[in-house]
Every structure is written in C-alpha cells, then in structure tokens.
Amino acid sequence: MRVLVTGGAGYIGSHTVLALIEHQHDVIILDNFSNSHPLVINRLNELSGQTMKVYTGDLLDKSFLNNVFEQETIDAVIHFAGFKSVGESVAEPLKYYENNITGTLNLLEVMKAYQIKNLVFSSSATVYGANNPLPFKEPMPTSATNPYGYTKVMIEQILNDLAVSDSTWSITNLRYFNPIGAHKSGRIGELPSGIPNNLMPYITQVAVGIRSHLSVFGNDFDTIDGTGVRDYIHVLDLARGHVLALKKNQEERGAKVYNLGTGHGISVLQLIQAFEQENHVKIPYEVVERRAGDIGEVYADGTKAKEELGFQTEQTISDMVRDSWNWQKNNPNGYTQD
Ligand code: NAD
Ligand code: UD1
C-alpha cells in the first residue's frame, strides 16, 4: 500500500515508517518539523536504503494538504501529527485544540474529498482517565483530565461518528501505553525538546550527564514499591502494531479500537534498576512530591489486540532500557550531521 504518514518525522512516526518499508509498503511523510529535526529524514534514508518522499507543511494549511492529495496516489493514512505535552496543553489549551482537533478535521475532510477512507490514528491510554479499574480494556468509558487527553477522547469520538455516518470508512484507533526504546541502530530515537516530561528520556539524560539526578514523583502510591507503575512498550513493537492495524483496516470496515501495551506494569524504581543493571550506569534519584494528576498504576489488557490483530510484543524491558541508552549515548546532542 501507499501510506501517508502524518508526523512521520516524529518519535513513533519515524520508527513506523521503517516498519512499513520493511513490510513492503510505500511511504510518504508529511510533517511540519515543529517537534522533530529535519535530519531524521537523512537517518531514515540511511536505514531504509531509500530516499524518503517528504512533504514539509502543516495540517492546519488546507491548501497544502489538498496539494499533497492532488499529487499523490494514497491508499491509507497513519495519523501521528499532533502536540503531546500534557503540561503545555494545560497552559495553552487553544494551541492544543487547534493543532490536534482542527488538524485532524482538515485531514479527514481532504481524505473524504479524495475518497481515501482508510485511517490509523494515534490515540493514547490517557483516554481511560482516572476512574477505570485495571487492567484497562477497550470498552471501558473514556474521559480525560487535561486538554491533551481531551483531544484524544474527542478525536476518537469524531472518528467513530464518521464511521457510523459512512460505512465505507476503515478506521483504527490505537491506544498506546508508554512507548520507550529506540531503533536498534541507535540512529533514530526520542528527542524531547527542553526538559523531558516523560520518565525514560529523563533517565537517559541523567545517564549521559545532561541532568544531575532524577526526581521520582512520589513513593506513596498503592503499588509494589510505592512508585508509579506503567506499561512500557518498545517503540519497535508499537511500530509493528501499525502495520497490523493497516492490515485489519483492509479486512474490516468501521471504527475499531485497540490497546497497544505489554499487559504488564513496572514501577519507576524497577525501571531505574533495569536500566542500571543492563547498562552499567548509575541513575542518582531523589523522591519528591507526587506530580499533579498522576495515578498510581496503569497497564493494558492486550487480549483484543492479540486476538484481532495478532499483535504480541517481542521486546523485553532489557531491550527497552538498552535501546533507549544506545540512542542517547550515540546522540548526546540529538540529531547532528554525522
Ligand atoms: P512527536 O512529537 O515525536 O511526533 C509528532 C510529529 O508531528 C512531529 O514530528 C511534529 O513535527 C509533527 N506535527 C505536529 N503538529 C503538526 C502539524 N500541525 N502539521 C504537521 N506536522 C505536525 O510525537 P510522538 O511521540 O511520535 O507521538 C506521535 C503521536 O502519538 C501523537 O499524536 C501523540 O499524541 C501520540 N501518543 C504519543 C505517546 C508518547 O508517549 N510518545 C503516547 C500516546 C500517544
Ligand atoms: C504521561 C502523561 C500522559 C501521556 C504519557 C505518554 C502526565 C500526567 N501524563 O503519562 O498523558 O499519555 O505521558 O506520553 O503527564 N516519573 C517520575 N519522574 C519523572 C518523570 C516521570 O517519577 O521525571 C514517573 C511518573 O510519576 C509516572 C512514571 O514515571 O509514574 C511514568 O511517567 P511518564 O513517562 O510521564 O508517563 P505517564 O505518567 O504514564
């Protein structure tokens, strides 16, 4: 298939581009590089042995979007492009609603105009909100605690409504749990701008000496050791999940939703320990107050993705911490010309 990947220069998008190419798909990348570096494309060229087809532009620019669809034959779209920082979304909700919601609406309108009705969307475990019992299962009610989370809840709703209104759409919402890790080559990985919000990039920046120590947000949760438990999934497994979702879209119309996680949670202290043991690097840390809005434990029920997509994770926690560190230590300054 010829797949348009919005946000294809980003963390998950870049790994998915390679997975698509490995599975004999043709890829077109659309990105405005608002949260990614143009050198990612050089790395993708190097790793794939192909020259990427890239459209640099914004989903908010409808004439740009029209132009892409006018020029290209597209069979399906994987839609990663959006903003993803919870804290920033609380400070600047309009920026988030505009980019994530309006950007998606523009994309859907253009897809509809060109009769391309095959879409995979990046949703998030954040849509399970704070009140569902564990493990999180797809039919549970969705909710959010911040504007970023609401954009995911709302887009899932929009996509469901669209599929109900027109039964020729094939849409898959993928709810990612906590993606970490990087490509085995160490050539592409996660590159947060500024101080990382998420745990793994913070740990790798401590390991490489950019930051002195990690702040562990609370050790009084009702979990194995009091620290927060999450379902970390290797980005390579996640990327493969998108290839399977595209296949599912070909087989089945309508709106579908799947968790992509391992089904197992591990704590902050367990992740630090795994990182130290695997990589032989010390991670100094200090326990501080809980982070506002955090919940103790989050993990997926992966049964539906396993049964309906044939999705199973292959990468272990050791793989995740090793590959995250391999990426960080090979690229201490992010993407540079080398
Ligand atoms: P990322 O920021 O690395 O990638 C997003 C890409 O989209 C970036 O390259 C950015 O430049 C681009 N982009 C943003 N707005 C755009 C616009 N208006 N027009 C064109 N390009 C635009 O993020 P990621 O971690 O790869 O996440 C990808 C998707 O997965 C996002 O939708 C995110 O909300 C979702 N998600 C991520 C996580 C996570 O922990 N990383 C978890 C759950 C869901
Ligand atoms: C965060 C977002 C969530 C988003 C997800 C993936 C919040 C409140 N939630 O979730 O919406 O979908 O990222 O992008 O921001 N931790 C520390 N010290 C740190 C960083 C994190 O102890 O410096 C802890 C957290 O308290 C948590 C765990 O590590 O227990 C994982 O945190 P993080 O990587 O931010 O992911 P989530 O909390 O799952």
Short mmCIF file of C-alpha atoms and ligand atoms in Angstrom, two decimals:
data_model
loop_
_atom_site.label_atom_id
_atom_site.label_comp_id
_atom_site.label_asym_id
_atom_site.label_seq_id
_atom_site.Cartn_x
_atom_site.Cartn_y
_atom_site.Cartn_z
CA MET A 1 0.00 0.00 0.00
CA ARG A 2 0.99 3.62 -0.41
CA VAL A 3 0.73 5.10 3.05
CA LEU A 4 0.77 8.77 4.00
CA VAL A 5 2.32 9.14 7.46
CA THR A 6 1.48 12.45 9.14
CA GLY A 7 4.06 13.23 11.84
CA GLY A 8 6.35 10.69 10.15
CA ALA A 9 9.48 12.54 11.30
CA GLY A 10 8.50 12.25 14.98
CA TYR A 11 9.47 9.62 17.52
CA ILE A 12 6.84 6.95 16.87
CA GLY A 13 6.24 8.01 13.25
CA SER A 14 9.89 7.58 12.22
CA HIS A 15 10.03 4.04 13.63
CA THR A 16 6.72 3.21 11.96
CA VAL A 17 7.99 4.48 8.61
CA LEU A 18 10.79 1.89 8.77
CA ALA A 19 8.37 -0.88 9.83
CA LEU A 20 6.12 -0.02 6.88
CA ILE A 21 9.02 -0.14 4.44
CA GLU A 22 10.17 -3.48 5.92
CA HIS A 23 6.68 -4.79 5.18
CA GLN A 24 6.83 -3.63 1.54
CA HIS A 25 4.65 -0.56 1.87
CA ASP A 26 5.46 2.71 0.10
CA VAL A 27 5.66 5.69 2.42
CA ILE A 28 5.02 9.40 2.06
CA ILE A 29 5.94 11.53 5.07
CA LEU A 30 4.06 14.71 5.95
CA ASP A 31 5.50 16.80 8.78
CA ASN A 32 5.98 20.45 9.68
CA PHE A 33 9.01 19.62 11.88
CA SER A 34 7.51 21.58 14.77
CA ASN A 35 8.66 18.81 17.12
CA SER A 36 11.22 16.93 15.05
CA HIS A 37 14.51 17.52 13.30
CA PRO A 38 14.89 17.52 9.51
CA LEU A 39 17.98 15.29 9.88
CA VAL A 40 15.63 12.46 10.90
CA ILE A 41 14.92 12.14 7.19
CA ASN A 42 18.63 11.59 6.39
CA ARG A 43 18.71 8.87 9.03
CA LEU A 44 15.58 7.24 7.57
CA ASN A 45 17.17 7.33 4.10
CA GLU A 46 20.29 5.71 5.52
CA LEU A 47 18.40 2.99 7.45
CA SER A 48 15.94 2.16 4.69
CA GLY A 49 18.28 2.45 1.71
CA GLN A 50 15.58 4.56 0.05
CA THR A 51 15.07 8.27 -0.47
CA MET A 52 12.08 9.32 1.58
CA LYS A 53 9.31 11.24 -0.11
CA VAL A 54 8.62 14.14 2.26
CA TYR A 55 6.06 16.94 2.21
CA THR A 56 7.03 19.69 4.63
CA GLY A 57 3.94 21.54 5.76
CA ASP A 58 1.19 21.94 8.30
CA LEU A 59 -2.09 20.08 8.76
CA LEU A 60 -3.62 23.45 9.56
CA ASP A 61 -2.85 24.55 5.98
CA LYS A 62 -5.67 23.03 3.94
CA SER A 63 -4.36 24.11 0.57
CA PHE A 64 -1.06 22.39 1.36
CA LEU A 65 -2.99 19.24 2.30
CA ASN A 66 -5.06 19.39 -0.86
CA ASN A 67 -1.89 19.72 -2.87
CA VAL A 68 -0.40 16.57 -1.28
CA PHE A 69 -3.51 14.53 -2.06
CA GLU A 70 -3.69 16.01 -5.55
CA GLN A 71 -0.14 14.98 -6.34
CA GLU A 72 -0.02 11.56 -4.69
CA THR A 73 -1.88 8.30 -5.01
CA ILE A 74 -2.59 7.36 -1.40
CA ASP A 75 -4.24 4.15 -0.13
CA ALA A 76 -4.17 4.79 3.62
CA VAL A 77 -3.14 7.37 6.20
CA ILE A 78 -1.44 6.84 9.56
CA HIS A 79 -2.02 9.99 11.58
CA PHE A 80 0.61 10.75 14.23
CA ALA A 81 0.88 14.53 13.79
CA GLY A 82 -0.16 16.43 16.89
CA PHE A 83 1.13 18.01 20.06
CA LYS A 84 1.65 15.69 23.03
CA SER A 85 2.79 17.52 26.15
CA VAL A 86 0.25 17.33 28.98
CA GLY A 87 1.66 20.30 30.93
CA GLU A 88 1.84 22.54 27.86
CA SER A 89 -1.75 21.60 26.97
CA VAL A 90 -2.92 22.86 30.37
CA ALA A 91 -1.03 26.14 29.87
CA GLU A 92 -2.05 26.58 26.22
CA PRO A 93 -5.30 24.68 25.61
CA LEU A 94 -6.26 26.59 22.46
CA LYS A 95 -2.95 25.70 20.81
CA TYR A 96 -3.66 22.03 21.54
CA TYR A 97 -7.29 22.04 20.45
CA GLU A 98 -6.39 23.86 17.25
CA ASN A 99 -3.44 21.71 16.26
CA ASN A 100 -4.83 18.33 17.28
CA ILE A 101 -8.55 18.77 16.55
CA THR A 102 -8.53 21.22 13.63
CA GLY A 103 -5.51 19.46 12.13
CA THR A 104 -7.38 16.14 12.25
CA LEU A 105 -10.60 17.65 10.85
CA ASN A 106 -8.67 19.15 7.94
CA LEU A 107 -7.05 15.81 7.23
CA LEU A 108 -10.39 13.97 7.35
CA GLU A 109 -12.07 16.48 5.04
CA VAL A 110 -9.34 16.17 2.46
CA MET A 111 -9.29 12.36 2.76
CA LYS A 112 -13.04 12.35 2.21
CA ALA A 113 -12.77 14.64 -0.80
CA TYR A 114 -10.24 12.28 -2.38
CA GLN A 115 -12.21 9.17 -1.32
CA ILE A 116 -9.36 7.81 0.81
CA LYS A 117 -11.16 6.25 3.74
CA ASN A 118 -8.53 4.14 5.43
CA LEU A 119 -7.04 5.64 8.60
CA VAL A 120 -4.99 4.57 11.62
CA PHE A 121 -4.98 7.10 14.46
CA SER A 122 -2.57 7.60 17.39
CA SER A 123 -4.72 7.59 20.47
CA SER A 124 -3.44 7.09 23.99
CA ALA A 125 -4.02 5.19 27.21
CA THR A 126 -4.73 8.63 28.66
CA VAL A 127 -8.36 8.21 27.41
CA TYR A 128 -9.01 5.72 30.22
CA GLY A 129 -8.91 8.67 32.63
CA ALA A 130 -8.52 8.19 36.36
CA ASN A 131 -11.52 6.08 37.34
CA ASN A 132 -11.41 2.78 35.47
CA PRO A 133 -10.34 -0.47 37.14
CA LEU A 134 -7.18 -2.25 35.95
CA PRO A 135 -6.28 -3.61 33.51
CA PHE A 136 -7.68 -1.11 31.01
CA LYS A 137 -9.95 -2.71 28.41
CA GLU A 138 -11.21 -1.12 25.21
CA PRO A 139 -14.96 -0.98 26.04
CA MET A 140 -14.39 1.00 29.25
CA PRO A 141 -15.73 4.57 29.36
CA THR A 142 -13.28 7.22 28.23
CA SER A 143 -12.52 10.53 29.90
CA ALA A 144 -9.66 12.94 30.36
CA THR A 145 -8.03 15.11 32.99
CA ASN A 146 -6.29 17.65 30.75
CA PRO A 147 -6.69 19.29 27.30
CA TYR A 148 -4.21 16.91 25.63
CA GLY A 149 -6.23 13.94 26.87
CA TYR A 150 -9.48 15.58 25.75
CA THR A 151 -8.10 15.96 22.22
CA LYS A 152 -7.63 12.17 22.09
CA VAL A 153 -11.09 11.48 23.56
CA MET A 154 -12.67 13.93 21.11
CA ILE A 155 -10.83 12.65 18.05
CA GLU A 156 -11.82 9.07 18.86
CA GLN A 157 -15.44 10.31 19.07
CA ILE A 158 -15.15 12.17 15.76
CA LEU A 159 -13.74 9.07 14.09
CA ASN A 160 -16.48 6.83 15.50
CA ASP A 161 -19.15 9.27 14.31
CA LEU A 162 -17.57 9.41 10.88
CA ALA A 163 -17.53 5.62 10.55
CA VAL A 164 -21.19 5.47 11.62
CA SER A 165 -22.18 8.14 9.08
CA ASP A 166 -20.41 6.42 6.19
CA SER A 167 -19.81 2.67 6.37
CA THR A 168 -17.09 2.78 3.72
CA TRP A 169 -14.52 4.18 6.19
CA SER A 170 -11.99 1.81 7.79
CA ILE A 171 -10.59 3.42 10.94
CA THR A 172 -8.40 2.03 13.69
CA ASN A 173 -7.73 3.92 16.91
CA LEU A 174 -4.60 2.64 18.61
CA ARG A 175 -4.30 3.43 22.31
CA TYR A 176 -0.60 3.44 23.08
CA PHE A 177 0.56 2.80 26.61
CA ASN A 178 4.08 4.14 27.41
CA PRO A 179 6.37 3.99 24.37
CA ILE A 180 10.10 3.85 25.13
CA GLY A 181 13.18 2.38 23.42
CA ALA A 182 14.65 3.21 20.05
CA HIS A 183 15.78 1.65 16.79
CA LYS A 184 18.49 -0.99 17.32
CA SER A 185 20.91 1.03 15.17
CA GLY A 186 20.87 3.92 17.65
CA ARG A 187 20.31 6.25 14.68
CA ILE A 188 16.72 7.31 15.46
CA GLY A 189 15.00 7.73 18.81
CA GLU A 190 13.03 10.05 21.04
CA LEU A 191 14.20 13.66 21.15
CA PRO A 192 12.28 15.73 23.68
CA SER A 193 12.58 19.49 23.37
CA GLY A 194 13.72 21.09 26.62
CA ILE A 195 13.33 19.30 29.94
CA PRO A 196 11.76 15.88 29.37
CA ASN A 197 8.33 15.32 30.91
CA ASN A 198 8.44 11.56 30.49
CA LEU A 199 10.42 9.16 32.60
CA MET A 200 12.66 7.34 30.11
CA PRO A 201 14.13 10.37 28.32
CA TYR A 202 14.75 11.92 31.74
CA ILE A 203 16.62 8.79 32.86
CA THR A 204 18.78 8.73 29.72
CA GLN A 205 19.60 12.43 30.11
CA VAL A 206 20.72 11.77 33.69
CA ALA A 207 22.79 8.82 32.46
CA VAL A 208 24.54 10.94 29.82
CA GLY A 209 25.21 13.77 32.29
CA ILE A 210 22.80 16.40 30.93
CA ARG A 211 20.89 16.31 34.25
CA SER A 212 22.25 15.60 37.71
CA HIS A 213 19.55 13.31 39.05
CA LEU A 214 16.03 12.03 38.53
CA SER A 215 13.12 13.25 40.65
CA VAL A 216 10.86 10.28 41.45
CA PHE A 217 7.35 11.66 41.69
CA GLY A 218 6.01 10.05 44.87
CA ASN A 219 6.63 6.75 46.65
CA ASP A 220 3.33 6.53 48.50
CA PHE A 221 1.12 5.08 45.76
CA ASP A 222 -0.62 1.77 46.35
CA THR A 223 1.88 -0.14 44.17
CA ILE A 224 4.59 -2.75 44.60
CA ASP A 225 7.14 -0.25 45.97
CA GLY A 226 5.03 2.92 46.25
CA THR A 227 6.25 4.45 42.96
CA GLY A 228 4.14 4.84 39.82
CA VAL A 229 3.56 1.74 37.70
CA ARG A 230 3.25 1.96 33.90
CA ASP A 231 3.02 -0.38 30.93
CA TYR A 232 6.15 0.46 28.92
CA ILE A 233 6.15 -0.76 25.33
CA HIS A 234 9.13 -0.78 22.95
CA VAL A 235 8.63 1.64 20.06
CA LEU A 236 9.61 -1.14 17.63
CA ASP A 237 6.72 -3.29 18.85
CA LEU A 238 4.44 -0.28 18.67
CA ALA A 239 5.56 0.45 15.10
CA ARG A 240 4.74 -3.14 14.09
CA GLY A 241 1.29 -2.69 15.61
CA HIS A 242 0.57 -0.04 12.97
CA VAL A 243 1.41 -2.43 10.15
CA LEU A 244 -1.07 -4.92 11.65
CA ALA A 245 -3.70 -2.19 12.04
CA LEU A 246 -3.42 -1.33 8.35
CA LYS A 247 -3.99 -4.99 7.51
CA LYS A 248 -7.03 -5.04 9.79
CA ASN A 249 -8.41 -1.94 8.06
CA GLN A 250 -8.21 -3.76 4.73
CA GLU A 251 -10.16 -6.71 6.16
CA GLU A 252 -12.77 -4.86 8.17
CA ARG A 253 -14.58 -1.54 7.79
CA GLY A 254 -15.93 0.66 10.57
CA ALA A 255 -14.18 2.15 13.60
CA LYS A 256 -12.11 -0.19 15.73
CA VAL A 257 -10.03 0.41 18.85
CA TYR A 258 -7.07 -1.49 20.29
CA ASN A 259 -4.74 -1.14 23.24
CA LEU A 260 -1.07 -1.42 22.37
CA GLY A 261 0.78 -2.32 25.55
CA THR A 262 2.55 -5.34 27.01
CA GLY A 263 -0.13 -6.03 29.60
CA HIS A 264 2.44 -5.71 32.41
CA GLY A 265 3.20 -2.73 34.59
CA ILE A 266 6.55 -1.91 36.14
CA SER A 267 7.40 0.73 38.72
CA VAL A 268 9.69 3.75 38.45
CA LEU A 269 12.21 2.09 40.78
CA GLN A 270 12.05 -1.18 38.82
CA LEU A 271 12.71 0.71 35.58
CA ILE A 272 15.69 2.52 37.13
CA GLN A 273 17.03 -0.80 38.39
CA ALA A 274 16.62 -2.46 34.98
CA PHE A 275 18.39 0.49 33.32
CA GLU A 276 21.31 0.38 35.78
CA GLN A 277 21.73 -3.39 35.55
CA GLU A 278 21.55 -3.61 31.77
CA ASN A 279 23.66 -0.57 31.00
CA HIS A 280 26.05 -0.43 33.99
CA VAL A 281 25.26 3.26 34.54
CA LYS A 282 24.16 4.72 37.87
CA ILE A 283 20.97 6.82 37.98
CA PRO A 284 21.01 9.03 41.07
CA TYR A 285 17.48 9.85 42.18
CA GLU A 286 15.54 11.68 44.84
CA VAL A 287 11.93 11.02 45.86
CA VAL A 288 9.82 14.18 45.66
CA GLU A 289 6.10 15.01 45.84
CA ARG A 290 3.65 13.31 43.50
CA ARG A 291 3.16 15.05 40.13
CA ALA A 292 -0.26 16.68 39.87
CA GLY A 293 -2.72 14.47 38.01
CA ASP A 294 -0.63 11.27 38.23
CA ILE A 295 -2.32 7.98 39.00
CA GLY A 296 -0.59 5.08 40.72
CA GLU A 297 -0.95 2.28 38.25
CA VAL A 298 -1.66 1.93 34.51
CA TYR A 299 -1.47 -1.17 32.37
CA ALA A 300 -3.25 -2.60 29.37
CA ASP A 301 -5.35 -5.62 28.75
CA GLY A 302 -3.76 -6.68 25.48
CA THR A 303 -6.20 -9.51 24.70
CA LYS A 304 -8.16 -7.73 21.97
CA ALA A 305 -5.07 -6.66 20.02
CA LYS A 306 -3.68 -10.17 20.33
CA GLU A 307 -6.88 -11.89 19.18
CA GLU A 308 -7.95 -9.48 16.45
CA LEU A 309 -4.67 -8.00 15.17
CA GLY A 310 -2.34 -10.88 16.03
CA PHE A 311 -0.28 -8.33 17.98
CA GLN A 312 2.14 -9.50 20.62
CA THR A 313 5.11 -7.64 22.00
CA GLU A 314 8.53 -9.16 21.36
CA GLN A 315 10.88 -6.73 23.08
CA THR A 316 11.64 -7.09 26.80
CA ILE A 317 12.30 -4.40 29.40
CA SER A 318 16.03 -5.16 29.00
CA ASP A 319 15.70 -4.42 25.26
CA MET A 320 13.84 -1.19 26.04
CA VAL A 321 16.39 0.19 28.51
CA ARG A 322 19.34 -0.93 26.38
CA ASP A 323 17.99 0.60 23.18
CA SER A 324 16.97 3.86 24.89
CA TRP A 325 20.50 4.20 26.27
CA ASN A 326 22.14 3.21 22.97
CA TRP A 327 20.22 6.01 21.22
CA GLN A 328 21.00 8.62 23.90
CA LYS A 329 24.70 7.85 24.25
CA ASN A 330 25.24 7.82 20.48
CA ASN A 331 23.37 11.11 20.09
CA PRO A 332 24.07 13.15 23.23
CA ASN A 333 23.23 16.33 21.32
CA GLY A 334 20.29 14.91 19.38
CA TYR A 335 20.39 14.90 15.60
CA THR A 336 23.64 16.33 14.31
CA GLN A 337 25.21 15.98 10.86
CA ASP A 338 27.26 12.79 11.10
P1 NAD B 1 6.36 13.57 18.17
O1 NAD B 1 6.14 14.94 18.66
O2 NAD B 1 7.74 13.00 18.21
O3 NAD B 1 5.80 13.42 16.68
C1 NAD B 1 4.74 14.18 16.19
C2 NAD B 1 5.17 14.77 14.84
O4 NAD B 1 4.08 15.51 14.29
C3 NAD B 1 6.36 15.71 14.95
O5 NAD B 1 7.34 15.35 14.01
C4 NAD B 1 5.77 17.09 14.65
O6 NAD B 1 6.69 17.94 13.99
C5 NAD B 1 4.57 16.72 13.77
N1 NAD B 1 3.46 17.69 13.81
C6 NAD B 1 2.84 18.18 14.91
N2 NAD B 1 1.84 19.02 14.53
C7 NAD B 1 1.83 19.04 13.17
C8 NAD B 1 1.03 19.71 12.20
N3 NAD B 1 0.05 20.55 12.54
N4 NAD B 1 1.30 19.50 10.89
C9 NAD B 1 2.30 18.67 10.51
N5 NAD B 1 3.08 18.02 11.39
C10 NAD B 1 2.85 18.20 12.70
O7 NAD B 1 5.36 12.62 19.00
P2 NAD B 1 5.32 11.03 19.12
O8 NAD B 1 5.80 10.66 20.47
O9 NAD B 1 5.93 10.40 17.94
O10 NAD B 1 3.74 10.83 19.12
C11 NAD B 1 3.02 10.63 17.92
C12 NAD B 1 1.54 10.57 18.23
O11 NAD B 1 1.29 9.56 19.20
C13 NAD B 1 0.97 11.86 18.82
O12 NAD B 1 -0.31 12.06 18.28
C14 NAD B 1 0.90 11.57 20.30
O13 NAD B 1 -0.12 12.32 20.93
C15 NAD B 1 0.57 10.10 20.29
N6 NAD B 1 0.98 9.43 21.54
C16 NAD B 1 2.28 9.52 21.94
C17 NAD B 1 2.67 8.92 23.13
C18 NAD B 1 4.09 9.03 23.61
O14 NAD B 1 4.34 8.76 24.78
N7 NAD B 1 5.06 9.39 22.79
C19 NAD B 1 1.73 8.20 23.89
C20 NAD B 1 0.42 8.10 23.42
C21 NAD B 1 0.06 8.73 22.24
C1 UD1 B 2 2.38 10.91 30.73
C2 UD1 B 2 1.16 11.78 30.53
C3 UD1 B 2 0.16 11.01 29.68
C4 UD1 B 2 0.80 10.59 28.35
C5 UD1 B 2 2.05 9.76 28.67
C6 UD1 B 2 2.80 9.32 27.43
C7 UD1 B 2 1.00 13.18 32.54
C8 UD1 B 2 0.22 13.47 33.78
N1 UD1 B 2 0.59 12.12 31.83
O1 UD1 B 2 1.95 9.77 31.37
O2 UD1 B 2 -0.98 11.78 29.40
O3 UD1 B 2 -0.10 9.82 27.57
O4 UD1 B 2 2.93 10.55 29.49
O5 UD1 B 2 3.31 10.44 26.77
O6 UD1 B 2 1.93 13.89 32.19
N2 UD1 B 2 8.06 9.99 36.64
C9 UD1 B 2 8.98 10.31 37.61
N3 UD1 B 2 9.89 11.28 37.34
C10 UD1 B 2 9.94 11.93 36.13
C11 UD1 B 2 9.00 11.57 35.13
C12 UD1 B 2 8.06 10.61 35.43
O7 UD1 B 2 8.97 9.75 38.70
O8 UD1 B 2 10.80 12.80 35.95
C13 UD1 B 2 7.08 8.91 36.91
C14 UD1 B 2 5.63 9.33 36.82
O9 UD1 B 2 5.16 9.80 38.04
C15 UD1 B 2 4.97 8.02 36.37
C16 UD1 B 2 6.05 7.32 35.55
O10 UD1 B 2 7.28 7.92 35.93
O11 UD1 B 2 4.69 7.21 37.49
C17 UD1 B 2 5.88 7.50 34.05
O12 UD1 B 2 5.73 8.88 33.75
P1 UD1 B 2 5.60 9.44 32.25
O13 UD1 B 2 6.71 8.90 31.43
O14 UD1 B 2 5.46 10.91 32.34
O15 UD1 B 2 4.27 8.77 31.69
P2 UD1 B 2 2.76 8.81 32.27
O16 UD1 B 2 2.73 9.30 33.66
O17 UD1 B 2 2.17 7.48 32.02
#
